[in-house]
XYZ file of C-alpha atoms in Angstrom:
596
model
C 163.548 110.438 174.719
C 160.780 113.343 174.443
C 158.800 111.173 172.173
C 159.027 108.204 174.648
C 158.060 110.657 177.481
C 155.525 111.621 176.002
C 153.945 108.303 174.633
C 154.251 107.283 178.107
C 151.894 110.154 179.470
C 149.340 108.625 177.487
C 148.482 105.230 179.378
C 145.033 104.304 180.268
C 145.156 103.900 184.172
C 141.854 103.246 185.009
C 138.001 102.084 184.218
C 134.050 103.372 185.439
C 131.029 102.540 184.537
C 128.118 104.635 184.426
C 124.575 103.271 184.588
C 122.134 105.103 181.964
C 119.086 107.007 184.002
C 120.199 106.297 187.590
C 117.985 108.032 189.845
C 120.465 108.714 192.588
C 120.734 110.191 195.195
C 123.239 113.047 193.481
C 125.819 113.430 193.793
C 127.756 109.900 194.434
C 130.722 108.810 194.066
C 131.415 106.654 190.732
C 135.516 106.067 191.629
C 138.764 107.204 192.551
C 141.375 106.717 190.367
C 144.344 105.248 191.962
C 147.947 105.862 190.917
C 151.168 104.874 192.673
C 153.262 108.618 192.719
C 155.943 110.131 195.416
C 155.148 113.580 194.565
C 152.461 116.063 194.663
C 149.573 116.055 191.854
C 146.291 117.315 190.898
C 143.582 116.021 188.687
C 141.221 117.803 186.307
C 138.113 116.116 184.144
C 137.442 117.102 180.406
C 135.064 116.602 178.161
C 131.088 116.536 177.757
C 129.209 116.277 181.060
C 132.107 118.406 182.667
C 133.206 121.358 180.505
C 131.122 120.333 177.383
C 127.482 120.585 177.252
C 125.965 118.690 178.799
C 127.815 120.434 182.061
C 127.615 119.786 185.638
C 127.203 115.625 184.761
C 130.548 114.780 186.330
C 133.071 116.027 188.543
C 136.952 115.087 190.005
C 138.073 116.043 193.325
C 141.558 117.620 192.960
C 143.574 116.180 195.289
C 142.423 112.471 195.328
C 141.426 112.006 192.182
C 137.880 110.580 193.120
C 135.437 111.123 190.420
C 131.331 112.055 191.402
C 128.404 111.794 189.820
C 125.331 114.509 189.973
C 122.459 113.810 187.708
C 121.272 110.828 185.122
C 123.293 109.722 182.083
C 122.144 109.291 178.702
C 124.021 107.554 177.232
C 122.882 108.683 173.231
C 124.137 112.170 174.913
C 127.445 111.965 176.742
C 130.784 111.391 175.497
C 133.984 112.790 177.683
C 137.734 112.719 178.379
C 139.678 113.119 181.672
C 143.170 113.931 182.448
C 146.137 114.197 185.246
C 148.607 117.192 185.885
C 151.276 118.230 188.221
C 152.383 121.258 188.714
C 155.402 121.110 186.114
C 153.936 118.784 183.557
C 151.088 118.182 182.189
C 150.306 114.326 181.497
C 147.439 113.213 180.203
C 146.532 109.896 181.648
C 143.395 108.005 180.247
C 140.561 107.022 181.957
C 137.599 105.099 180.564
C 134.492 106.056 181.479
C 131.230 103.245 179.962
C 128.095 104.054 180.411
C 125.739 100.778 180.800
C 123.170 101.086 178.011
C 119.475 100.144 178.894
C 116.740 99.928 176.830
C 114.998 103.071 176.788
C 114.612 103.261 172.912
C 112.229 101.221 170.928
C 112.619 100.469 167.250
C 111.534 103.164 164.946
C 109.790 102.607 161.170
C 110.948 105.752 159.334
C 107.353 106.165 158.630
C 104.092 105.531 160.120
C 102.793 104.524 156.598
C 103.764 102.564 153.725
C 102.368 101.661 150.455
C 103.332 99.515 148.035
C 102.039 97.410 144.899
C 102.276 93.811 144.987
C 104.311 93.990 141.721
C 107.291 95.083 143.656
C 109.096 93.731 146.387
C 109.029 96.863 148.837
C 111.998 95.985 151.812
C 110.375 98.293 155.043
C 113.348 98.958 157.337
C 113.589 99.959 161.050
C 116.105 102.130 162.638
C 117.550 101.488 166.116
C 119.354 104.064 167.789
C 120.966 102.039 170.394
C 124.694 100.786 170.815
C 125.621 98.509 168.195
C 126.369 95.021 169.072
C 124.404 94.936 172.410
C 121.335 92.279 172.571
C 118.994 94.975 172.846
C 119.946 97.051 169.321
C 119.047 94.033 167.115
C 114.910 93.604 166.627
C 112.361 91.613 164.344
C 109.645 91.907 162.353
C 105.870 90.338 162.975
C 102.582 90.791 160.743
C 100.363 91.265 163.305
C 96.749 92.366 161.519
C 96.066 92.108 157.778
C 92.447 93.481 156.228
C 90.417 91.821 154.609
C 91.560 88.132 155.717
C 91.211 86.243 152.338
C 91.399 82.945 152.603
C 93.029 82.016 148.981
C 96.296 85.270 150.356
C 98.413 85.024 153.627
C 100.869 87.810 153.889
C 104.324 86.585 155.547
C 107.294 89.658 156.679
C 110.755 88.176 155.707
C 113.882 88.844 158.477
C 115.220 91.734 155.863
C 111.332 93.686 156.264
C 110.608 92.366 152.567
C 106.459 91.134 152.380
C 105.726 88.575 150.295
C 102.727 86.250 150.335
C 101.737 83.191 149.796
C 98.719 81.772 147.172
C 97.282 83.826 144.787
C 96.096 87.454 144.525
C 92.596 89.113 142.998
C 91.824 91.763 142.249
C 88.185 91.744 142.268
C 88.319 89.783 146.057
C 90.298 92.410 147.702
C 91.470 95.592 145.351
C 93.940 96.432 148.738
C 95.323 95.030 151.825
C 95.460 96.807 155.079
C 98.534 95.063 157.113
C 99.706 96.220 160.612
C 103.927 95.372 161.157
C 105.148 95.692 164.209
C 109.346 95.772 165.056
C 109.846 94.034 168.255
C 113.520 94.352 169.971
C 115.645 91.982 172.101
C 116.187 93.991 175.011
C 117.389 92.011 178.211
C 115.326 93.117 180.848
C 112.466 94.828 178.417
C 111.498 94.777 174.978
C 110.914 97.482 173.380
C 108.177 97.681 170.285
C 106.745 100.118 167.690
C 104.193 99.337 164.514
C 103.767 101.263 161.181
C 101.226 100.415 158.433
C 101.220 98.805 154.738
C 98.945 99.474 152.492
C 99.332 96.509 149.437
C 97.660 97.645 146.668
C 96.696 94.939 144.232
C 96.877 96.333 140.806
C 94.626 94.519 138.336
C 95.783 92.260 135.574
C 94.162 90.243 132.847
C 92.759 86.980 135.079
C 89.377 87.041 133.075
C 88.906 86.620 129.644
C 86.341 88.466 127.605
C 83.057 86.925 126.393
C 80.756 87.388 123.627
C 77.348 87.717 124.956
C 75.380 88.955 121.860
C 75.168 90.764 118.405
C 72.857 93.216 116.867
C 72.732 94.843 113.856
C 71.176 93.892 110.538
C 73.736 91.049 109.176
C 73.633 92.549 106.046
C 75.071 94.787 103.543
C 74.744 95.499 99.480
C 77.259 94.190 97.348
C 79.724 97.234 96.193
C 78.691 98.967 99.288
C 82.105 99.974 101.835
C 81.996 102.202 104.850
C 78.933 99.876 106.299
C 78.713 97.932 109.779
C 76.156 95.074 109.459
C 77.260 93.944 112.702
C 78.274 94.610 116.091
C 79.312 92.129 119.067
C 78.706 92.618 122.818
C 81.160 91.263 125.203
C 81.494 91.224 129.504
C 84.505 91.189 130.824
C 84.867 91.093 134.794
C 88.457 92.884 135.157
C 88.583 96.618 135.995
C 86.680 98.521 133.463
C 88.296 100.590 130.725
C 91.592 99.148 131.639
C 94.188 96.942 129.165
C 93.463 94.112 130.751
C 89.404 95.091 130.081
C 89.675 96.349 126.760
C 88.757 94.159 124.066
C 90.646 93.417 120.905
C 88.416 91.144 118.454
C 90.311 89.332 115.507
C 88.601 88.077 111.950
C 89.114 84.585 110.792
C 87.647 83.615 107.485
C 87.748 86.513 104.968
C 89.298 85.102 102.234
C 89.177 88.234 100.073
C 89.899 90.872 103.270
C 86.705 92.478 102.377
C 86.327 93.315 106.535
C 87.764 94.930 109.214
C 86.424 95.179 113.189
C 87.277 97.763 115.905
C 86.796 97.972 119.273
C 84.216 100.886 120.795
C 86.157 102.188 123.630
C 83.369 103.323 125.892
C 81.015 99.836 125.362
C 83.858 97.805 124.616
C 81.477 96.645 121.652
C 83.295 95.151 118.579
C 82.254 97.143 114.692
C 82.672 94.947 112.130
C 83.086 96.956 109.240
C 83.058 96.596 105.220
C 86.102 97.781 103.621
C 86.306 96.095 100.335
C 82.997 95.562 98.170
C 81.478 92.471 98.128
C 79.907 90.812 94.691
C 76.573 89.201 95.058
C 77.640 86.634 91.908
C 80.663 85.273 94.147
C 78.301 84.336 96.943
C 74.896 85.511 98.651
C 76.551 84.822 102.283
C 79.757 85.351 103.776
C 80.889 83.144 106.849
C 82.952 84.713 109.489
C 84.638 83.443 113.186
C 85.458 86.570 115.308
C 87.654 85.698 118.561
C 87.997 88.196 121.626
C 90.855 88.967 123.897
C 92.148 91.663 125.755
C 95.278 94.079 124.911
C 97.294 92.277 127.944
C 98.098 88.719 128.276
C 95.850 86.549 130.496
C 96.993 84.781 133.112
C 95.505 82.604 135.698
C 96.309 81.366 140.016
C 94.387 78.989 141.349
C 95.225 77.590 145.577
C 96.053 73.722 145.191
C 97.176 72.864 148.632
C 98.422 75.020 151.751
C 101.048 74.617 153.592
C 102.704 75.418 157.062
C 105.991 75.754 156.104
C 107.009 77.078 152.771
C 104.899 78.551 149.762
C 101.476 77.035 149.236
C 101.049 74.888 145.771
C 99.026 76.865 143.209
C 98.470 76.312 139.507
C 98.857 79.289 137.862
C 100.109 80.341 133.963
C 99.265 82.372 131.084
C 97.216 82.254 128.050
C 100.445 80.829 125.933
C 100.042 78.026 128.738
C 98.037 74.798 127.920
C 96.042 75.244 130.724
C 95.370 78.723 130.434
C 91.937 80.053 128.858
C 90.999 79.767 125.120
C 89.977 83.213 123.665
C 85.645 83.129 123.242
C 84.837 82.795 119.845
C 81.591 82.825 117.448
C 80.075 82.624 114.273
C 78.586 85.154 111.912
C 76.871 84.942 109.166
C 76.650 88.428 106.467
C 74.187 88.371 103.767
C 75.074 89.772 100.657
C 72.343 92.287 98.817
C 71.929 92.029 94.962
C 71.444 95.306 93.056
C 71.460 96.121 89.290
C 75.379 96.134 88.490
C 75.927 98.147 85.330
C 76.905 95.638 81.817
C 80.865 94.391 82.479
C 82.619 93.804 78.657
C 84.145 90.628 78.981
C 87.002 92.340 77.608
C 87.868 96.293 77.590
C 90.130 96.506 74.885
C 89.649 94.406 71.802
C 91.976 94.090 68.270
C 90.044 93.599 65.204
C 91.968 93.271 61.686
C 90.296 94.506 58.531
C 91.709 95.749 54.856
C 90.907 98.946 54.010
C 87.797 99.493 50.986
C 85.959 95.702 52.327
C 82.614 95.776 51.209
C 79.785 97.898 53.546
C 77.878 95.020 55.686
C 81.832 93.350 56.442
C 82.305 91.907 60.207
C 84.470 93.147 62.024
C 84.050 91.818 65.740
C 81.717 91.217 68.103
C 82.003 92.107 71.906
C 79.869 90.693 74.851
C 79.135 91.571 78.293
C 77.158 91.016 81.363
C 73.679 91.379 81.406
C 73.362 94.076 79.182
C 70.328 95.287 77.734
C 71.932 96.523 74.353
C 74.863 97.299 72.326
C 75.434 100.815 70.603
C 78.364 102.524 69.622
C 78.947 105.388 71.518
C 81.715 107.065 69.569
C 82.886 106.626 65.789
C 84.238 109.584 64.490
C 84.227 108.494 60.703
C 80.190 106.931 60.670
C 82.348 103.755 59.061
C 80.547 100.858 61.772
C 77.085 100.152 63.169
C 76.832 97.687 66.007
C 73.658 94.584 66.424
C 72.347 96.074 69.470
C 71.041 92.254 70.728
C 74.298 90.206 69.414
C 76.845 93.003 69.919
C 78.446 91.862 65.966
C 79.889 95.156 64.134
C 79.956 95.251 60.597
C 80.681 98.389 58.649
C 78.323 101.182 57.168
C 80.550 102.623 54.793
C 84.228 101.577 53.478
C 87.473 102.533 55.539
C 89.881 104.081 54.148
C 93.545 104.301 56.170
C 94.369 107.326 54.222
C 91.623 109.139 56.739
C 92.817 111.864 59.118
C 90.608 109.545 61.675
C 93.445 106.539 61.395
C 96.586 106.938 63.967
C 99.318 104.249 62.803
C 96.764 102.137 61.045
C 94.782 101.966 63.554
C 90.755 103.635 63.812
C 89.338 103.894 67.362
C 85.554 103.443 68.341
C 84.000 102.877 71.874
C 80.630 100.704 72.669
C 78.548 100.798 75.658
C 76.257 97.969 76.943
C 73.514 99.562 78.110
C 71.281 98.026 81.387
C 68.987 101.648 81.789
C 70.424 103.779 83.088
C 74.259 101.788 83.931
C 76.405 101.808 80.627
C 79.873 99.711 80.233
C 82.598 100.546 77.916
C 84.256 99.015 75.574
C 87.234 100.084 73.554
C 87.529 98.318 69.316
C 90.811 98.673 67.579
C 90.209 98.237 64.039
C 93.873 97.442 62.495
C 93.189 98.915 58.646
C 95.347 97.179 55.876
C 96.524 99.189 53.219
C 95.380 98.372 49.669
C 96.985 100.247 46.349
C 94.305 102.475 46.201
C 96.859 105.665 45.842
C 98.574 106.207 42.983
C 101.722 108.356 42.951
C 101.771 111.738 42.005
C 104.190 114.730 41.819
C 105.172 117.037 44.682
C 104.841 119.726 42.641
C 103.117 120.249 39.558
C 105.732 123.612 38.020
C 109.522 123.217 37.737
C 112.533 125.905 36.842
C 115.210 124.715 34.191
C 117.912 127.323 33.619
C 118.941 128.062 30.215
C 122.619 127.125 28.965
C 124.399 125.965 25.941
C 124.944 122.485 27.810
C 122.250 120.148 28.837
C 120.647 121.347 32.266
C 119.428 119.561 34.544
C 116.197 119.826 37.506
C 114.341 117.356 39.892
C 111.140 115.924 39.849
C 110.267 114.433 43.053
C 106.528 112.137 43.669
C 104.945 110.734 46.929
C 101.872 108.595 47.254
C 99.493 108.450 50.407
C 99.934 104.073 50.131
C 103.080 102.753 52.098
C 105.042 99.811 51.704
C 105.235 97.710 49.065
C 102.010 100.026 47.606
C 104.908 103.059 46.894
C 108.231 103.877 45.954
C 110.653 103.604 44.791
C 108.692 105.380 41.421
C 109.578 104.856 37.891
C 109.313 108.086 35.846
C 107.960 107.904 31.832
C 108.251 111.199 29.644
C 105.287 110.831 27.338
C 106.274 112.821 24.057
C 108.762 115.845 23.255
C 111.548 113.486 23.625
C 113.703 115.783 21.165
C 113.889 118.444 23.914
C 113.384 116.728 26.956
C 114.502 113.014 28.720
C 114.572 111.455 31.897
C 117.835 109.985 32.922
C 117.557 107.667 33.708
C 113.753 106.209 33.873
C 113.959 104.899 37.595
C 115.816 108.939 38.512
C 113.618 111.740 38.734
C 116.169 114.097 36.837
C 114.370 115.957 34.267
C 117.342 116.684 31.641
C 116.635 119.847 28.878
C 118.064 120.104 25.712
C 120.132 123.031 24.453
C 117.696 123.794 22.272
C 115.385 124.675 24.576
C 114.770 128.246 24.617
C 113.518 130.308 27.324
C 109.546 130.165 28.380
C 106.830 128.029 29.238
C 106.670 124.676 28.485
C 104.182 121.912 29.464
C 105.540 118.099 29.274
C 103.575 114.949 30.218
C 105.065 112.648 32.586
C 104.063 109.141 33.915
C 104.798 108.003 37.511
C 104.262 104.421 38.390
C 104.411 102.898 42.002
C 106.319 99.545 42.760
C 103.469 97.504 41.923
C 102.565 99.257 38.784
C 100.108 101.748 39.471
C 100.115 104.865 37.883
C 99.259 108.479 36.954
C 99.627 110.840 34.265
C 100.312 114.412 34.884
C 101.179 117.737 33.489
C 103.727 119.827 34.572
C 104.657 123.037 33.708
C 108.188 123.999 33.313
C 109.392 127.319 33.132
C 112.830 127.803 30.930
C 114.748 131.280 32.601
C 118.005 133.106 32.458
C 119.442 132.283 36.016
C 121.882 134.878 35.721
C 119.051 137.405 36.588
C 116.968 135.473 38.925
C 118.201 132.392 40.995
C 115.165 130.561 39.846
C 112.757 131.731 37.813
C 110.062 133.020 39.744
C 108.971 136.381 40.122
C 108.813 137.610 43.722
C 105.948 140.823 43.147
C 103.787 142.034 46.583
C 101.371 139.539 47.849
C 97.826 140.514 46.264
C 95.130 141.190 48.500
C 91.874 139.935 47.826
C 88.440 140.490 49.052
C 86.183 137.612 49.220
C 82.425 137.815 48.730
C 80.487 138.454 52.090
C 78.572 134.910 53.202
C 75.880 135.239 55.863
C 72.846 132.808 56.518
C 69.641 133.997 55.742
C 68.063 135.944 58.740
C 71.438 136.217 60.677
C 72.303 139.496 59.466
C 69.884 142.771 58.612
C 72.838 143.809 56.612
C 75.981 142.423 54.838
C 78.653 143.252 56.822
C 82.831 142.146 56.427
C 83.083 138.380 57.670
C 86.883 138.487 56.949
C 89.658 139.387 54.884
C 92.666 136.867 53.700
C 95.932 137.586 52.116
C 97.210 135.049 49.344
C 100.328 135.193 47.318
C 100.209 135.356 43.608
C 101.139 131.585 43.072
C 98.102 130.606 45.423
C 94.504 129.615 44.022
C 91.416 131.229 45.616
C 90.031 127.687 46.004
C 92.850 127.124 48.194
C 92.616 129.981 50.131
C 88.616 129.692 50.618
C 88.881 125.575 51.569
C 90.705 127.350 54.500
C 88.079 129.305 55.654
C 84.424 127.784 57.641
C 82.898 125.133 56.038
C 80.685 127.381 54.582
C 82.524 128.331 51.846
C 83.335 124.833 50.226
C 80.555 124.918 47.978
C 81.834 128.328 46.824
C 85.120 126.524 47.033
C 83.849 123.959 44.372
C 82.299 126.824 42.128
C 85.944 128.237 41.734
C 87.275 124.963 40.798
C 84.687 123.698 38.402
């Protein structure tokens, strides 16, 4: 068939080999390809080195198929095909032509320089450009210079290009490593070799611990004072300066009542010890501290046990969490604490003190105390009712109290007393609880009442208070004292006022007693006006508010004339005492003229 015709065409008939870089002479004859055929053919070449660059490599004679040779092969350069053909078909017949690979190509690093930390495993690879799976295209690796040669660190190159080492590293011995690899390959009649450079740098870590090597500073500080540094440690540290694992970090073991705090100076790596809280001279003169030092990284340790030849070297190495690994340096301080003049403390800011209202003048009341005061006084009393000893701190009273007083809030009258240690003052704060006593008795609201007049019995309110509470005040009893023919209560513990019929319309005045629950009482006047309510809903008489004009008042010297202090408007049922107990004080005694 065509497609087995043509599958046929495609046999490989024949084999050369080519050696890489022969010198010649050019040309020469590689082969002639030999075919068994009873008819006429010629043969043409194809690919590089004939018609592909490179051209002119290779040539085929025609007629007898002999193949020739005129220059050197590379063999990382030439690739090719070749092919038969007649004059009526064109067959392509395969010939292989190999080209013996020698070793003209040495490993190559794909840098001349490498660096690399010894906290990561950096693999350095080599790249060989020759034909896979010949002797000479596989290679190895040697270490063969490494600066500074440290006897504790011997660098080893692994099969994969990975360097690792054996013992321990240090920083301060040998900050980096200078190591010269060179890739050696397995050619058979040469090897071929090239080198690159590694440059291990060791970064540092925390392999020394810090030390305290002194203190300054006064080791003192007043009691109350904050915001002071009596103290300040100086520590060494050998690792890399200004680093984590140089930089100190001090810790405070001792303060019971947190009164300090330390920090770290971050240029002299110096530890502050600070006062944050205030101390108090009468819990203790001296304070006893233990202040430890690390760093801000961990500490760790490597120390060479035993070498080897074979295999990694014994070391003892750890961390600080390690039993073996290195205790934080400690020490001891001592802070003295200053006395200065505290001001008086009460031993108790707020105290309760119980007393009935009216007790005799000279009556205790309570006594307060503090710390080293000087003296008692009161500082504030807004009635003048107490006086305080000013060596015992006793208060007794001056005049008697009376809960009735504008100065009592629920019962209660308010002073405040200062110990006094020139020029410091404490405070103190005395509740006096005042009692009530029946002093009060009951009285009317008002003293004037309206009754209408009608040919029935009429009827109005009479309504009392009293300034004592309970059980001192109501409920009242009410007592009409005379005119019972035209007037009665009804009943006695009511305060309805009842008129008779025969009551006419005008003024009247009728005495009336008012007793509290526990019997106290008063007797009072009160004027009740009989009206016509058909005219008037009650009977007052609403006329224009009078004006009056009070007498001028000035001090003597104040003015060169009398001129208007001020003018007040009263309505006709209000008294000028009234009105003038409402202006400045000044006027009470003209107040108490007008009532007299």
């Amino acid at each position: 068939t065509e497609l087995l015709s043509r599958h046929r065409r495609a046999w490989i008939i024949d084999s050369f080999t080519i050696e890489e870089e022969n010198p010649g002479p050019f040309p020469y004859v590689l082969g002639q390809i030999n075919i068994d055929r009873n008819y006429q053919v010629h043969f043409d070449l194809y690919g590089e080195g004939v018609d592909v660059e490179p051209r002119g490599v290779l040539s085929i004679h025609k007629d007898s198929g002999t193949i020739y040779v005129h220059r050197a092969v590379d063999y990382e350069e030439l690739k090719f095909e070749s092919r038969k053909q007649d004059y009526s078909t064109d067959t392509k017949l395969v010939v292989e032509i190999s080209i013996r690979d020698i070793n003209d190509n040495p490993p190559q690093f794909q840098r001349d320089l490498y660096e690399i930390s010894v906290k990561e495993e950096v693999a350095q690879s080599a790249y060989d450009i020759d034909q896979k799976g010949t002797p000479n295209s596989t290679f190895h690796y040697e270490i063969k210079h490494v600066s500074p040669n440290v006897p504790d660190t011997e660098f080893f190159i692994e099969k994969s290009g990975a360097i690792s080492f054996k013992g321990c590293l240090d920083h301060e011995v040998a900050d980096k490593y200078l190591i010269l690899v060179e890739a050696i390959d397995h050619g058979e009649v040469v090897s071929l070799s090239s080198s690159t450079s590694v440059v291990v740098h060791i970064q540092d870590g925390n392999n020394h611990l810090p030390t305290i090597t002194a203190q300054t500073g006064p080791g003192r500080v007043k009691e109350g004072a904050i915001g002071i540094s009596p103290l300040r440690l100086h520590v060494t540290d050998r690792d890399v300066s200004h680093s984590p694992a140089w930089r100190a970090r001090f810790t405070i073991h001792g303060d019971k009542g947190s009164h300090f705090t330390i920090q770290t100076d971050p240029d002299s790596n110096d530890g502050i010890l600070e006062v944050v809280r205030p101390l108090d001279f009468e819990e203790g003169s001296q304070v006893e501290l233990t202040i430890s030092v690390e760093n801000e990284l961990p500490f760790f340790f490597c120390q060479v046990k035993k070498k080897t030849t074979t295999g990694l070297w014994m070391v003892d190495n750890g961390t600080d969490d390690d039993p073996g690994g290195g205790h934080p340096d400690s020490v001891k301080v001592i802070i003295n604490v200053e006395d200065i003049n505290d001001p008086p403390v009460f031993s108790v800011d707020v105290k309760e003190a119980y007393l009935q209202e009216n007790a005799p003048i000279g009556t205790w009341v309570e006594k307060v105390t503090a710390a080293d005061p000087d003296s008692y006084k009161v500082e504030n009393d807004p009635a003048g009712w107490v006086t305080v000893d000013p060596h015992t701190g006793e208060v007794t009273t001056v005049k008697s109290l009376d809960r009735e007083s504008t100065h009592v809030t629920n019962n209660i009258y308010t002073i405040l007393l200062h110990a006094v240690d020139n020029p410091m003052t404490g405070t103190a704060t005395l509740h006096i609880h005042v009692t009530d006593q029946n002093d009060n008795t009951p009285q009317p609201v008002v003293n004037y009442l309206d009754v209408c007049t009608s040919d029935s019995p009429t009827i109005t309110n009479i309504t009392a208070m009293d300034l004592d509470e309970d059980p001192f005040a109501g409920p009242f009893t009410f007592e009409l004292m005379g005119d019972m023919e035209k007037w009665r209560l009804n009943p006695s513990y009511t305060a309805s006022l009842v008129k008779d019929p025969s009551v006419y319309a005008g003024e009247y005045t009728i005495n009336v007693k008012i007793s509290d629950l526990q019997g106290a009482f008063g007797i009072y006047n009160l004027s009740v006006t009989v009206c016509d309510c058909s005219v008037t809903s009650n009977c007052e008489i609403e006329d224009e508010p009078l004006d009056y004009e009070p007498y001028l008042y000035a001090d003597e010297g104040e003015l060169d004339t009398l001129s208007e202090l001020e003018t007040i408007t009263i309505s006709d049922d209000d008294s000028l005492e009234k009105a003038l107990n409402e202006l400045d004080s000044k006027f009470n005694q003209l107040a108490s003229i007008c009532q007299n």
